[in-house]
Coordinates of C-alpha atoms and ligand atoms in Angstrom, one line a residue:
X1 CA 40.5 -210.2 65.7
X2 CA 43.5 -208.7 64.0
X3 CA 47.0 -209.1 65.7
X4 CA 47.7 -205.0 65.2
X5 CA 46.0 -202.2 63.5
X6 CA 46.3 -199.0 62.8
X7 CA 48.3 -196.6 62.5
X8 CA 46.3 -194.5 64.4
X9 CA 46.6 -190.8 63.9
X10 CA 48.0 -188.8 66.5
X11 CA 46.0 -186.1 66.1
X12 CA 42.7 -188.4 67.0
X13 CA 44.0 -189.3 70.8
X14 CA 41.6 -187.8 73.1
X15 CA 44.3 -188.4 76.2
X16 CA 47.6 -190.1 76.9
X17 CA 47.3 -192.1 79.7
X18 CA 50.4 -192.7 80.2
X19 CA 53.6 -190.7 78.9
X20 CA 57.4 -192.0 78.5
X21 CA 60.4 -191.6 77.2
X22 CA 61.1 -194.6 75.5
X23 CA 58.0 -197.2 75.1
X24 CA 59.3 -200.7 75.0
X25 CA 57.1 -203.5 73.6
X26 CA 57.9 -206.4 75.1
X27 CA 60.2 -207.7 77.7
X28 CA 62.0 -210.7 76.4
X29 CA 65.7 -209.8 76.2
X30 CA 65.8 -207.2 73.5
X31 CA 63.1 -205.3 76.1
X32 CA 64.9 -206.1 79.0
X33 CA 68.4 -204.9 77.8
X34 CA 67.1 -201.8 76.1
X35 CA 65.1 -201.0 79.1
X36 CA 68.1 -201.6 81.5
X37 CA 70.5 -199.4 79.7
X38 CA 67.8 -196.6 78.6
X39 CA 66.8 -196.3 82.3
X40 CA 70.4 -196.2 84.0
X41 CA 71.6 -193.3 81.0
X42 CA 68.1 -191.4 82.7
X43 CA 65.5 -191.9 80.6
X44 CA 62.5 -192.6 81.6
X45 CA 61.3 -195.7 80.2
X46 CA 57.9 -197.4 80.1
X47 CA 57.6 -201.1 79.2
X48 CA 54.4 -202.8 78.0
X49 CA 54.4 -206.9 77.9
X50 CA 50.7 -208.7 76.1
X51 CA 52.3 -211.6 78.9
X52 CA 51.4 -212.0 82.7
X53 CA 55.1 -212.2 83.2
X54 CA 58.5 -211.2 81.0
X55 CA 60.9 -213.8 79.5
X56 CA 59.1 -214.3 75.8
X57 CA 60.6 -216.9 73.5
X58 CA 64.1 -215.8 75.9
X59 CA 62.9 -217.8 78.8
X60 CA 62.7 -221.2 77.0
X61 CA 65.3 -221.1 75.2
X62 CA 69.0 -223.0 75.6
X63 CA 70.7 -219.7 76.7
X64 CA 73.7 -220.1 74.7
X65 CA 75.1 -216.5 73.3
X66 CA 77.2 -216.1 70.6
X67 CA 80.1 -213.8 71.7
X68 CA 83.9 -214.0 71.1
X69 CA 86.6 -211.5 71.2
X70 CA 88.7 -213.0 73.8
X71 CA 85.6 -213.3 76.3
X72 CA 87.3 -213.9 80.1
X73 CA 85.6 -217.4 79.8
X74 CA 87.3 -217.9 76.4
X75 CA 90.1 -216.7 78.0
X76 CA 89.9 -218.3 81.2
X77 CA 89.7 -222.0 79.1
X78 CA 92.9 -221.2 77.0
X79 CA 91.5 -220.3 73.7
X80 CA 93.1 -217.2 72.3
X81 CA 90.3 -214.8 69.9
X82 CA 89.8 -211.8 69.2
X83 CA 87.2 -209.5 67.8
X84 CA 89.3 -209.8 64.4
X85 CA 89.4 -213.2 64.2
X86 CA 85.7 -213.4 65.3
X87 CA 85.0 -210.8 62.5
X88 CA 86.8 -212.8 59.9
X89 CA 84.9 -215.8 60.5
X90 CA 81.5 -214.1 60.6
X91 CA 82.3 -211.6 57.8
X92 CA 83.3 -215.3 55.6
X93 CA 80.3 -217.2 56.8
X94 CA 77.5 -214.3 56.6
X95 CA 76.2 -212.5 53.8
X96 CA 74.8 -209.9 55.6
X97 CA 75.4 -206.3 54.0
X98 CA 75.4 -204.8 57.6
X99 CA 78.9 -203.9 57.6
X100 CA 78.4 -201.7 60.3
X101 CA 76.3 -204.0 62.8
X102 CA 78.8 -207.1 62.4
X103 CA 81.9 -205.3 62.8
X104 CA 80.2 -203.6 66.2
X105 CA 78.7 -206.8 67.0
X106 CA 82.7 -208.5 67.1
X107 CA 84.3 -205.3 68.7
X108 CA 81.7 -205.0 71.7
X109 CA 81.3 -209.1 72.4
X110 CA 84.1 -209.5 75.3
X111 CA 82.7 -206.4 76.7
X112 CA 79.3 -207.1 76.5
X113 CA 79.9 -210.5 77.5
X114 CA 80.9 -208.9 81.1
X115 CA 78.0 -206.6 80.9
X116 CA 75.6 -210.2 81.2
X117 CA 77.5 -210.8 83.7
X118 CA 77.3 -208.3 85.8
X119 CA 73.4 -208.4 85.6
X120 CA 73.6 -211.6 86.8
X121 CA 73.6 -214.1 84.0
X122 CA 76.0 -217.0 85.4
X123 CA 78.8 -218.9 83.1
X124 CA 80.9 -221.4 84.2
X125 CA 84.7 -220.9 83.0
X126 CA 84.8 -224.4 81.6
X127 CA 84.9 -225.7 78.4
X128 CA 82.7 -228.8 76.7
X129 CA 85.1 -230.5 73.8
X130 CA 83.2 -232.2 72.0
X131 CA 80.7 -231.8 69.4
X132 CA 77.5 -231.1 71.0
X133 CA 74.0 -229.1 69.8
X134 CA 73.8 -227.8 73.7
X135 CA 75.7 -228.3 77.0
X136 CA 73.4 -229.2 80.3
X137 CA 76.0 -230.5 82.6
X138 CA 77.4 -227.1 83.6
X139 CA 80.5 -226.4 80.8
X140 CA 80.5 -222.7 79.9
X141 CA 81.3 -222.9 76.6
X142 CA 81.4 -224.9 73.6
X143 CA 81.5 -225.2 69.8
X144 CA 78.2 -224.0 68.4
X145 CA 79.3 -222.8 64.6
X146 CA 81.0 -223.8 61.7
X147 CA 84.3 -222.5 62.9
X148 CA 86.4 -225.6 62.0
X149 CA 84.6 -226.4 58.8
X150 CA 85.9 -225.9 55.7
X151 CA 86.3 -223.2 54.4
X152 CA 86.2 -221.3 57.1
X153 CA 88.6 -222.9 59.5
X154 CA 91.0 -221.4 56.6
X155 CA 89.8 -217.8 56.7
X156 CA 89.6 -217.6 60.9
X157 CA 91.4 -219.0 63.8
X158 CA 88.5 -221.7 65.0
X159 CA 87.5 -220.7 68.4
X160 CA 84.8 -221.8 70.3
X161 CA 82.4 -218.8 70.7
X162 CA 79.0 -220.5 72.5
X163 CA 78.8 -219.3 76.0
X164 CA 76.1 -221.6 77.9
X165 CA 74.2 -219.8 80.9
X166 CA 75.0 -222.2 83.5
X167 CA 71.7 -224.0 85.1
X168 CA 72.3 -227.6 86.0
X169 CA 68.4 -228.8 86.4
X170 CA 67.1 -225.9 85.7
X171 CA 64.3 -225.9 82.8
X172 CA 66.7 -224.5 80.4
X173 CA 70.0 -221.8 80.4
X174 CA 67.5 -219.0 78.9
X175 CA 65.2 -218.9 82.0
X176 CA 68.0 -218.6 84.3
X177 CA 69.4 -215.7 82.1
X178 CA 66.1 -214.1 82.1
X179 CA 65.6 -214.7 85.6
X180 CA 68.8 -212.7 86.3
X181 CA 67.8 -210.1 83.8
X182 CA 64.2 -209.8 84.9
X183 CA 65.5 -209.8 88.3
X184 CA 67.5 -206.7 87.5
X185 CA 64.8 -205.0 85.5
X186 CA 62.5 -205.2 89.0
X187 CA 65.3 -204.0 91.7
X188 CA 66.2 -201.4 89.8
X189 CA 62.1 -200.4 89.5
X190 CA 62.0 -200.0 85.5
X191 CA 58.2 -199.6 85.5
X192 CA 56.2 -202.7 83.2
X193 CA 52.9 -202.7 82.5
X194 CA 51.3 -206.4 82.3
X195 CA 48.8 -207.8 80.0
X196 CA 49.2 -204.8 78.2
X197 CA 48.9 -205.9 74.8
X198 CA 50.3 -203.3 72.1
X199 CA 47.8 -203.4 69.3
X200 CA 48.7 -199.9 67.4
X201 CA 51.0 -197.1 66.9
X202 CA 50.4 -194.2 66.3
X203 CA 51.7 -191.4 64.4
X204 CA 51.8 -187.7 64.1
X205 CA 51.0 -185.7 60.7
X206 CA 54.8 -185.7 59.9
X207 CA 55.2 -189.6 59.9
X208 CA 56.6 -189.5 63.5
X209 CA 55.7 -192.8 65.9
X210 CA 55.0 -190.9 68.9
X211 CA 52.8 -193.5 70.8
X212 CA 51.1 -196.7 70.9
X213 CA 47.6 -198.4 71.5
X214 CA 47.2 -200.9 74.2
X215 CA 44.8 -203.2 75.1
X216 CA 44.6 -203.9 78.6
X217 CA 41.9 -205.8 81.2
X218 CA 39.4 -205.2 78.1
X219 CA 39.8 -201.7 78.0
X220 CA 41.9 -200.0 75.4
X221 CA 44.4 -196.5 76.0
X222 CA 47.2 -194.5 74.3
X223 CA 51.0 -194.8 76.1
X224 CA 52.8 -191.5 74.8
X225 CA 56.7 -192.0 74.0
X226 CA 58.7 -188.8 74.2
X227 CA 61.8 -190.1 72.2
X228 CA 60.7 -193.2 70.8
X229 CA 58.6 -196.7 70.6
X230 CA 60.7 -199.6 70.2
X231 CA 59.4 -203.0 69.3
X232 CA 60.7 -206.0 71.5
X233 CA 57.9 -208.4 70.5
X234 CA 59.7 -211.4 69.5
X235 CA 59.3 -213.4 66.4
X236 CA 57.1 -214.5 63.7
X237 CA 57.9 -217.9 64.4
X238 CA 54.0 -219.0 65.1
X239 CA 52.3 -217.0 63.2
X240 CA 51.1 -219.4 60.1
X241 CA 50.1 -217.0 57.5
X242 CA 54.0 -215.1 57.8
X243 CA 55.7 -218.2 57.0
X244 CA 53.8 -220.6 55.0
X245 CA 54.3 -217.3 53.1
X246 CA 57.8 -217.0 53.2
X247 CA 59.1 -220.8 54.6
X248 CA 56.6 -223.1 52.7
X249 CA 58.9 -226.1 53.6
X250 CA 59.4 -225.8 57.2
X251 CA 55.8 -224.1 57.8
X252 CA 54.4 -227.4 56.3
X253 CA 56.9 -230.0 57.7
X254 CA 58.7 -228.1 60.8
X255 CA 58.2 -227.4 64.0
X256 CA 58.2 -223.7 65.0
X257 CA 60.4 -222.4 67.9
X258 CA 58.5 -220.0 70.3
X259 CA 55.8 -219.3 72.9
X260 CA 52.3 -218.4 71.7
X261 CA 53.1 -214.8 72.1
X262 CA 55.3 -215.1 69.1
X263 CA 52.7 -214.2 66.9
X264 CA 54.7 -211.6 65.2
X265 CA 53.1 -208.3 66.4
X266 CA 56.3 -206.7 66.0
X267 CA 56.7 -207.4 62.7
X268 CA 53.7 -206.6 61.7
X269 CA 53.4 -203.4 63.9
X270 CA 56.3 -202.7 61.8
X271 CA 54.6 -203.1 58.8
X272 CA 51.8 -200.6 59.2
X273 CA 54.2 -197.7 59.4
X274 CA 56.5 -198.8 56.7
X275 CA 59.4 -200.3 57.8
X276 CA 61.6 -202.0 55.4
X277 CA 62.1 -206.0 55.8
X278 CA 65.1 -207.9 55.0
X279 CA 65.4 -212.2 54.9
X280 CA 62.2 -213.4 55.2
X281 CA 62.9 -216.5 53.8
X282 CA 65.4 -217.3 55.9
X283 CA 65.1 -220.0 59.4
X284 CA 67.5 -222.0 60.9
X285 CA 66.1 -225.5 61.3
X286 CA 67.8 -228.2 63.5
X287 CA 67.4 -232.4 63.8
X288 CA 71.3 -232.6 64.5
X289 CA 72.8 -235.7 63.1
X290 CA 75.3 -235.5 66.8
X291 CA 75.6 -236.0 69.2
X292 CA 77.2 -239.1 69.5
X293 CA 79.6 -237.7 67.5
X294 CA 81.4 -240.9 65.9
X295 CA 78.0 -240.2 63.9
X296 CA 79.9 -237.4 62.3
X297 CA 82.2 -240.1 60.6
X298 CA 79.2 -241.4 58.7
X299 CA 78.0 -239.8 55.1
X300 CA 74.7 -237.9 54.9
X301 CA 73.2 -238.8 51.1
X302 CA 70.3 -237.4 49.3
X303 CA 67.6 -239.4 47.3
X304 CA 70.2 -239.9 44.5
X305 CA 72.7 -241.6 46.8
X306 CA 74.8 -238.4 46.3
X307 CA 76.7 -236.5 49.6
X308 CA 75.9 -233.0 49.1
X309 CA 77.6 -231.5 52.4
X310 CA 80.5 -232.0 54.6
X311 CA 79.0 -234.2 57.7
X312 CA 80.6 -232.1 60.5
X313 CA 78.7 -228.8 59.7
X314 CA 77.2 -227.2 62.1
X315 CA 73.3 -228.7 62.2
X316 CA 71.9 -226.1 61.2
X317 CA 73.6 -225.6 57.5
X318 CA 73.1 -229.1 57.4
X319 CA 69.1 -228.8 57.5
X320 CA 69.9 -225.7 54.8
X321 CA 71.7 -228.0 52.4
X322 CA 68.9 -230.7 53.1
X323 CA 66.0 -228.5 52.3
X324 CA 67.6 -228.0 48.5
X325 CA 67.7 -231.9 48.1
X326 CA 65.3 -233.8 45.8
X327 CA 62.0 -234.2 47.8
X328 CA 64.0 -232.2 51.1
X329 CA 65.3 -236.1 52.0
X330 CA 68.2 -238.1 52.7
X331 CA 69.9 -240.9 54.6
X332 CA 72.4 -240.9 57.3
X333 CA 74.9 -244.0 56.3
X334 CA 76.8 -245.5 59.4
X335 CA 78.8 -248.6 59.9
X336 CA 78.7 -251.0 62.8
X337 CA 81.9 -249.4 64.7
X338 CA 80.3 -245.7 65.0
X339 CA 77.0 -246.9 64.7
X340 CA 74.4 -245.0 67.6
X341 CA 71.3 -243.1 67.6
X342 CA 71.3 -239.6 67.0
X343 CA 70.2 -238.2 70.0
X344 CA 67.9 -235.4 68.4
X345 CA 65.3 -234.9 65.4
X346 CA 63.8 -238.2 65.8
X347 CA 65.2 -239.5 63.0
X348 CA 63.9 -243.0 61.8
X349 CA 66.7 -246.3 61.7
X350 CA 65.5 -248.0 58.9
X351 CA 67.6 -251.1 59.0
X352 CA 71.3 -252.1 58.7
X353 CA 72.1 -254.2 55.4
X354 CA 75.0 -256.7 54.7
X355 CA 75.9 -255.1 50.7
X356 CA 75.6 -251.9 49.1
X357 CA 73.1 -253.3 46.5
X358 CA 70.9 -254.3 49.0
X359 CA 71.4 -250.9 50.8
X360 CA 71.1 -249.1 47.2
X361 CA 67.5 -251.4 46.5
X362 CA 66.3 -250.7 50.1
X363 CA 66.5 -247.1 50.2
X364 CA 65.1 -246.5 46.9
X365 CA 68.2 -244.4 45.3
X366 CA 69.5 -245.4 41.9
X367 CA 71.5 -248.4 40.8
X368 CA 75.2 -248.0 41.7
X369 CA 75.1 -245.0 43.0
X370 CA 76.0 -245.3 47.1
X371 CA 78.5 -247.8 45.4
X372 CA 80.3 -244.8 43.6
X373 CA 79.8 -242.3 46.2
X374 CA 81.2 -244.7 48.9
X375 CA 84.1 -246.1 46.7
X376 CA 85.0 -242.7 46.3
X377 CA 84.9 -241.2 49.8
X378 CA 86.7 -244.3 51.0
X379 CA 89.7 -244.2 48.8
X380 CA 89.7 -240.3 49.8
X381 CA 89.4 -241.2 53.7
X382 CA 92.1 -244.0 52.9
X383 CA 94.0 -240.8 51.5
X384 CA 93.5 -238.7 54.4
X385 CA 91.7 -236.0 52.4
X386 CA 88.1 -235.1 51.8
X387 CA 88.8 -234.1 48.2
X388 CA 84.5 -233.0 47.5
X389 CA 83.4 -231.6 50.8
X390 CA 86.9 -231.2 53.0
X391 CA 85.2 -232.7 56.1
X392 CA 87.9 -232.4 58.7
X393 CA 90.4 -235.1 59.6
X394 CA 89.1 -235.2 63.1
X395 CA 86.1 -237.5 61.6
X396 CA 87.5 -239.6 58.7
X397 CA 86.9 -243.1 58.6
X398 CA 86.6 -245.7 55.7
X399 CA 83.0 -247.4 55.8
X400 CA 82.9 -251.1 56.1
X401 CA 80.0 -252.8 55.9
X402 CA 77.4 -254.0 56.9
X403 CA 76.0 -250.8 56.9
X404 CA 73.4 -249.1 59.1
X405 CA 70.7 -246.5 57.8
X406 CA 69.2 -243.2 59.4
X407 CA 66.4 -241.5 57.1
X408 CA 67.2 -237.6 58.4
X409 CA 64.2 -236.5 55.8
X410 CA 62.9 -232.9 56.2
X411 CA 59.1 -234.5 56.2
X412 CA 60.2 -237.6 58.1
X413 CA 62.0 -236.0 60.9
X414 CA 61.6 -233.7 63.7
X415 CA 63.2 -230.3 62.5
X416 CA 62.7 -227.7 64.9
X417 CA 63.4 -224.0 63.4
X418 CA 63.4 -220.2 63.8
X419 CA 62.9 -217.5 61.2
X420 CA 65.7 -215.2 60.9
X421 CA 64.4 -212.5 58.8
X422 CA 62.3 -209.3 59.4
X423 CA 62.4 -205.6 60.4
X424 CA 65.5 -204.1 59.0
X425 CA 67.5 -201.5 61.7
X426 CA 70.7 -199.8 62.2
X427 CA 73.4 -199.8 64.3
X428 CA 72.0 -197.9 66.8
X429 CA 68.7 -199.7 66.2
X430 CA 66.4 -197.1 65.0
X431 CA 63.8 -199.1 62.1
X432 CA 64.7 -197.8 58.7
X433 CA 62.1 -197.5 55.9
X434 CA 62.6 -198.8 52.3
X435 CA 64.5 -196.3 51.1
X436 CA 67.0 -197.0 54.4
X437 CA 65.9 -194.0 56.1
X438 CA 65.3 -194.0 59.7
X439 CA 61.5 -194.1 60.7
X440 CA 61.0 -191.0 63.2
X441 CA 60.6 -192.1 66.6
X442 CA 61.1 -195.7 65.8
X443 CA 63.6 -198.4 67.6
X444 CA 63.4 -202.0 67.2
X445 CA 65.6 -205.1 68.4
X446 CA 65.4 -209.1 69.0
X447 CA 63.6 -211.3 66.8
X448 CA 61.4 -209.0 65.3
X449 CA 64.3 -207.6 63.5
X450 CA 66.3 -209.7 60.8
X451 CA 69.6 -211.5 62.1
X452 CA 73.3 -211.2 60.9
X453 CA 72.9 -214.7 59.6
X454 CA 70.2 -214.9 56.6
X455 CA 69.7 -218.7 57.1
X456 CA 71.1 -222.2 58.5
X457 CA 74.0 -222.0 56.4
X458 CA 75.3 -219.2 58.2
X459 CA 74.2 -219.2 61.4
X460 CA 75.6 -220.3 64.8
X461 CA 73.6 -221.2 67.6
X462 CA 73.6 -218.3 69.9
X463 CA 73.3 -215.5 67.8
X464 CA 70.0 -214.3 68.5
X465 CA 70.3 -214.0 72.2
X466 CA 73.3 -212.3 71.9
X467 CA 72.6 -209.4 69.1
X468 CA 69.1 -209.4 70.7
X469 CA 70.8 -208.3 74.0
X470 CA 73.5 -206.0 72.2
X471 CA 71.6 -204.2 70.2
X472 CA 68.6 -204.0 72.9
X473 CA 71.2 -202.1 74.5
X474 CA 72.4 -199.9 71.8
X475 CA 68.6 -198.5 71.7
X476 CA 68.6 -198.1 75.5
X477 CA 71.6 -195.8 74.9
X478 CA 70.5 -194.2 71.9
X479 CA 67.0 -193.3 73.4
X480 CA 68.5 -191.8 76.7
X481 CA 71.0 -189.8 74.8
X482 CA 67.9 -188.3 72.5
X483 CA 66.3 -188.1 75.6
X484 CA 69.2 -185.6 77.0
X485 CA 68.9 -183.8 73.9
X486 CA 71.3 -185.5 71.2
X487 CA 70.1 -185.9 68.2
X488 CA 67.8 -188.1 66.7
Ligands
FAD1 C1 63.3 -223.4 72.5 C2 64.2 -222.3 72.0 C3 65.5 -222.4 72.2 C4 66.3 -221.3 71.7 N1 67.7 -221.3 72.0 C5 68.4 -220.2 71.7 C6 69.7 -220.1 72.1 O1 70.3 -221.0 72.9 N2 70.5 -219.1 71.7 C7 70.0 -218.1 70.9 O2 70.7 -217.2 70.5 N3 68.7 -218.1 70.5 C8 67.9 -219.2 70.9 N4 66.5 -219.2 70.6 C9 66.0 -218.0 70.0 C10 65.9 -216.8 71.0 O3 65.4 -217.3 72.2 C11 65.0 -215.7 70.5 O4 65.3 -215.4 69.2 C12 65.1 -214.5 71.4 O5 64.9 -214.9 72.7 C13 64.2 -213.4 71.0 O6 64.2 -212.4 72.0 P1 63.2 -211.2 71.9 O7 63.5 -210.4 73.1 O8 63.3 -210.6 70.6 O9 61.8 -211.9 72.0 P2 61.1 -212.7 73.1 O10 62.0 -213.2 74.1 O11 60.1 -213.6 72.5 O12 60.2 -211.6 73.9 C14 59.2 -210.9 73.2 C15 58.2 -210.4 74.3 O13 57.3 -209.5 73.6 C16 56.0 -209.7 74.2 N5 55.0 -209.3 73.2 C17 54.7 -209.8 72.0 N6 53.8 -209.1 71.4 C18 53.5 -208.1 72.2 C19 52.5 -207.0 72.1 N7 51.8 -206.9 71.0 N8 52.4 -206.1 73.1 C20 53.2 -206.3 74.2 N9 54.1 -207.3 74.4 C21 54.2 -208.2 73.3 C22 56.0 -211.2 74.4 O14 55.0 -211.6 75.3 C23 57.4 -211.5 74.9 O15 57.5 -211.4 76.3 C24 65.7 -220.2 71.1 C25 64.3 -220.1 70.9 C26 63.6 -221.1 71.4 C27 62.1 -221.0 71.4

C-alpha cells in the first residue's frame, strides 16, 4: 500500500467529518509547537497523529536545541552571545540562501529559549566543558558545533550554544521535553485525533489545500482545514527508496535515525501538490572520534595516509569530509599517552605498531606516506601551529611512537545519520512551490522541511529540535492570525 495518495479533489468529498482551522499532521515538536501557539492566538486547531501516542522521532532523541543569543542559561554560565554573534557564525558556517529564516532564527533564540521553558522543558544553568557528542549527567549546556574551529572561531565569538533538556536516567533529554510539551498540549485541551493516519490532501479547483484524508480504525474520512493543513510528519529518514535515492552512501552503510513512523509521509504529501524541495542530498552522520577527548590530539588519515580535516571538528563535518575520501575510509592514528577508545561509532582498534613502516605496510596506505604526513604535522605541532588544517592549540601534540590505530571507515563503522533536506518553506512557514510561491492553504515545519544546515559540514547538533520548534510556532501564529482575518 502506498504511503500517501492523492490529491484528492475537493469537489469529490461527499462530507467533512471533521472541520478546523488549522489541520496539523503530526505531533512531534513541530506539531506540538504549532498547535500550542495556533490554539492560544484562537484558532481552532485539529491535530491528526498515524501514532497511538505523540512524541515522533522528538521523543527519542538527545534533546539538545541549538539556540544562542545570550540565552539566560548562556548567560547564567558566564558566556557572553548574542543573536549577532550567533548569526555570524551560522551565516559563515551555512550555505543556506534563507536569509530571512537564519537571521529570525538568531534574533528569536534567547526568547524562544524561555518560551520552552515556560512549557515546561527543564535546563539546568550549568555548563559541560569539555568536548562531548551529548551531556547525561545533568549540565545544561555544552559545545555541540564547530564554533572554535577554524575558520570560524575567526569570524564569531565561540560560544557554546547546545542547551541539553535536563533528565538524569531518563531514556533520553527529548522524551522529557516532549513530555513537558505533550503535557501542555493535553491541559490546555488542543484536540488530537490518534491513529489517524493522513494518507491525502485534498484540494479545491483553484490549487487550494483545504483538507486531508485520514485513515483511521480501518475506515477512511475527510478533516476540513479552514485556514490551512500543515505537515508535522517527521522525516524521511526510513524510508529506503527516498534515500538510497538521494544518500546512496549512508543508505547502503548507515544507520538511519528515526522511529518507524518516519517514513516520510510529509514529504511525500508534499510532493503530490507540488511543493518545491531543497537538499536532498544532504544528512548529518555521526561515529564521533570523542569523547575521550585527548583522542582529538591524534590525526584522522584517509586510505592514502593523507589528513584531510582538522581533528577537533565537530563529528558530524568530520563524517562529511570522510564520505569524500577514497573508498569513504580512514584511520584514526593515536600514540600511547592519549591513547583510549572512542566511546561511540564502534570503531575497530586494529593494532598499535612500534615504526611508521610497519604502521604504513599494516594499514595498506602507500610507501612513505604516514611518514611525510606525520613528519610534517609534528614539526608544525613542535611549532605551535597547524599550518594545513589550523586544528586549535587546545589539542596539539607531537606523535611519538609506537603508534596505535582506529579504522573510523564509513562501511566499517557505526555511523548513525539524519537527512537534512526536503520541503522548502518560508519564514512564516507556509510550503512554497517551485517557482517559490506560497502553496494556498499549505504550512509545513520539522523534519519534513529542509534545515538551515545542508549537511554535516555545517551543521550543529541541536538544530532540528530547535527550528522544528520555532518555526512550528511561527505557523501556529501565522494560522491564527489568517484565522482572525489577516491575510494569507
Ligand atoms: C536518536 C535521535 C537523536 C536525535 N537527537 C537530536 C538532538 O539532540 N537535537 C536535535 O536538534 N535533533 C535531534 N534529532 C533529530 C530530531 O529529533 C528530529 O529531526 C525532530 O524531532 C523532528 O521533529 P518533527 O516534529 O518534525 O518530527 P517527529 O518528532 O518525528 O514527529 C512527527 C510525527 O508525525 C507523525 N506522522 C507521521 N506520518 C503521519 C501521517 N501520515 N499522519 C499522521 N501523523 C503522522 C509521527 O507519528 C510523529 O509523531 C535526533 C533524532 C533521533 C532519532
Amino acid at each position: 500500500m502506498p504511503i500517501v495518495e492523492g490529491p484528492f479533489p475537493a469537489a469529490a468529498v461527499a462530507e467533512w467529518s471533521h472541520t478546523a482551522d488549522l489541520v496539523i499532521i503530526g505531533l512531534g515538536i513541530a506539531g506540538a509547537c504549532a498547535a500550542l501557539e495556533a490554539q492560544r492566538a484562537g484558532a481552532e486547531v485539529l491535530v491528526l497523529e498515524r501514532a497511538g501516542a505523540g512524541g515522533g522521532a522528538s521523543a527519542l532523541s538527545q534533546g539538545q536545541f541549538y539556540l544562542g543569543g545570550g540565552t539566560s542559561v548562556q548567560t547564567a554560565c558566564g558566556y557572553d552571545d548574542s543573536p549577532d554573534e550567533m548569526y555570524a557564525f551560522l551565516r559563515a558556517v551555512t550555505t543556506t540562501d534563507e536569509e530571512d529564516k537564519l537571521r529570525s532564527f538568531c534574533a528569536e533564540s534567547a526568547s524562544h529559549f524561555d518560551w520552552l521553558e515556560a512549557q515546561g522543558v527543564p535546563f539546568a544553568r550549568e555548563a559541560y566543558k569539555h568536548k562531548a557528542v551529548y551531556t547525561r549527567t545533568g549540565e545544561g549546556l555544552l559545545s555541540t558545533g564547530n564554533e572554535k574551529v577554524w575558520p570560524f572561531r575567526d569570524k564569531a565569538k565561540p560560544a557554546p550554544r547546545g542547551h541539553q533538556v535536563s533528565g538524569e536516567g531518563e531514556i533520553s533529554g527529548g522524551n522529557v521535553a516532549m513530555k513537558a510539551l505533550l503535557g501542555t498540549v493535553e491541559r490546555e485541551g488542543v484536540p488530537v485525533l490518534y491513529e489517524a493516519n493522513v494518507i491525502g490532501l485534498v484540494q479545491d479547483d483553484d490549487g487550494r489545500v483545504v483538507g486531508v484524508a485520514v485513515r483511521k480504525d480501518g475506515g477512511e474520512f475527510f478533516v476540513r482545514a479552514r485556514v490551512g493543513v500543515m505537515l508535522a510528519a517527521g522525516s524521511f529518514n526510513l524510508n529506503d527508496d527516498v534515500t538510497s535515492e538521494n544518500m546512496p552512501l549512508f543508505s547502503r552503510y548507515g544507520k538511519p535515525l528515526g522511529e518507524p513512523t518516519n517514513d516520510g509521509a510529509g514529504l511525500l504529501l508534499g510532493r503530490t501538490v507540488g511543493v518545491a524541495e531543497r537538499g536532498m542530498h544532504g544528512l548529518v552522520a555521526t561515529a564521533s572520534i570523542y569523547p575521550p577527548e585527548d583522542l582529538i590530539k591524534g590525526i584522522v588519515v584517509n586510505a592514502e595516509g593523507r589528513r584531510f580535516v582538522a581533528e577537533d571538528v565537530y563529528h558530524g563535518r568530520m563524517a562529511n569530509k570522510l564520505a569524500e575520501q577514497p573508498d569513504a575510509k580512514a584511520f584514526l592514528i593515536l600514540d600511547e599517552e592519549i591513547f583510549g577508545y572512542p566511546k561511540h561509532g564502534s570503531h575497530t582498534f586494529l593494532d598499535a605498531y612500534e615504526t611508521v613502516e610497519e604502521m604504513e605496510a599494516a594499514l595498506g596506505v602507500p610507501a612513505g606516506s604516514l611518514a611525510t604526513t606525520l613528519e610534517r604535522y609534528n614539526a608544525d605541532m613542535a611549532a605551535g601551529e597547524d599550518t594545513e588544517f589550523h586544528k586549535h592549540p587546545d589539542w596539539h601534540k607531537v606523535l611519538e611512537a609506537p603508534y596505535a590505530v582506529f579504522e573510523i571507515s564509513i562501511p566499517r563503522s557505526d555511523y548513525h545519520w539524519m537527512s537534512l533536506g526536503g520541503l522548502v518553506t518560508d519564514v512564516d512557514g507556509r510550503a512554497l512551490n517551485e517557482s517559490g510561491e506560497p502553496i494556498p492553504g499549505l504550512y509545513a515545519a520539522g523534519a519534513c522541511t529542509n534545515h538551515l544546515a545542508q549537511d554535516g559540514d555545517e551543521y550543529a547538533s541541536g538544530m532540528s529540535l530547535a527550528a522544528g520548534s520555532l518555526f512550528g510556532r511561527h505557523v501556529g501564529r501565522h494560522a491564527a492570525a489568517v484565522a482572525a482575518g489577516a491575510p494569507a
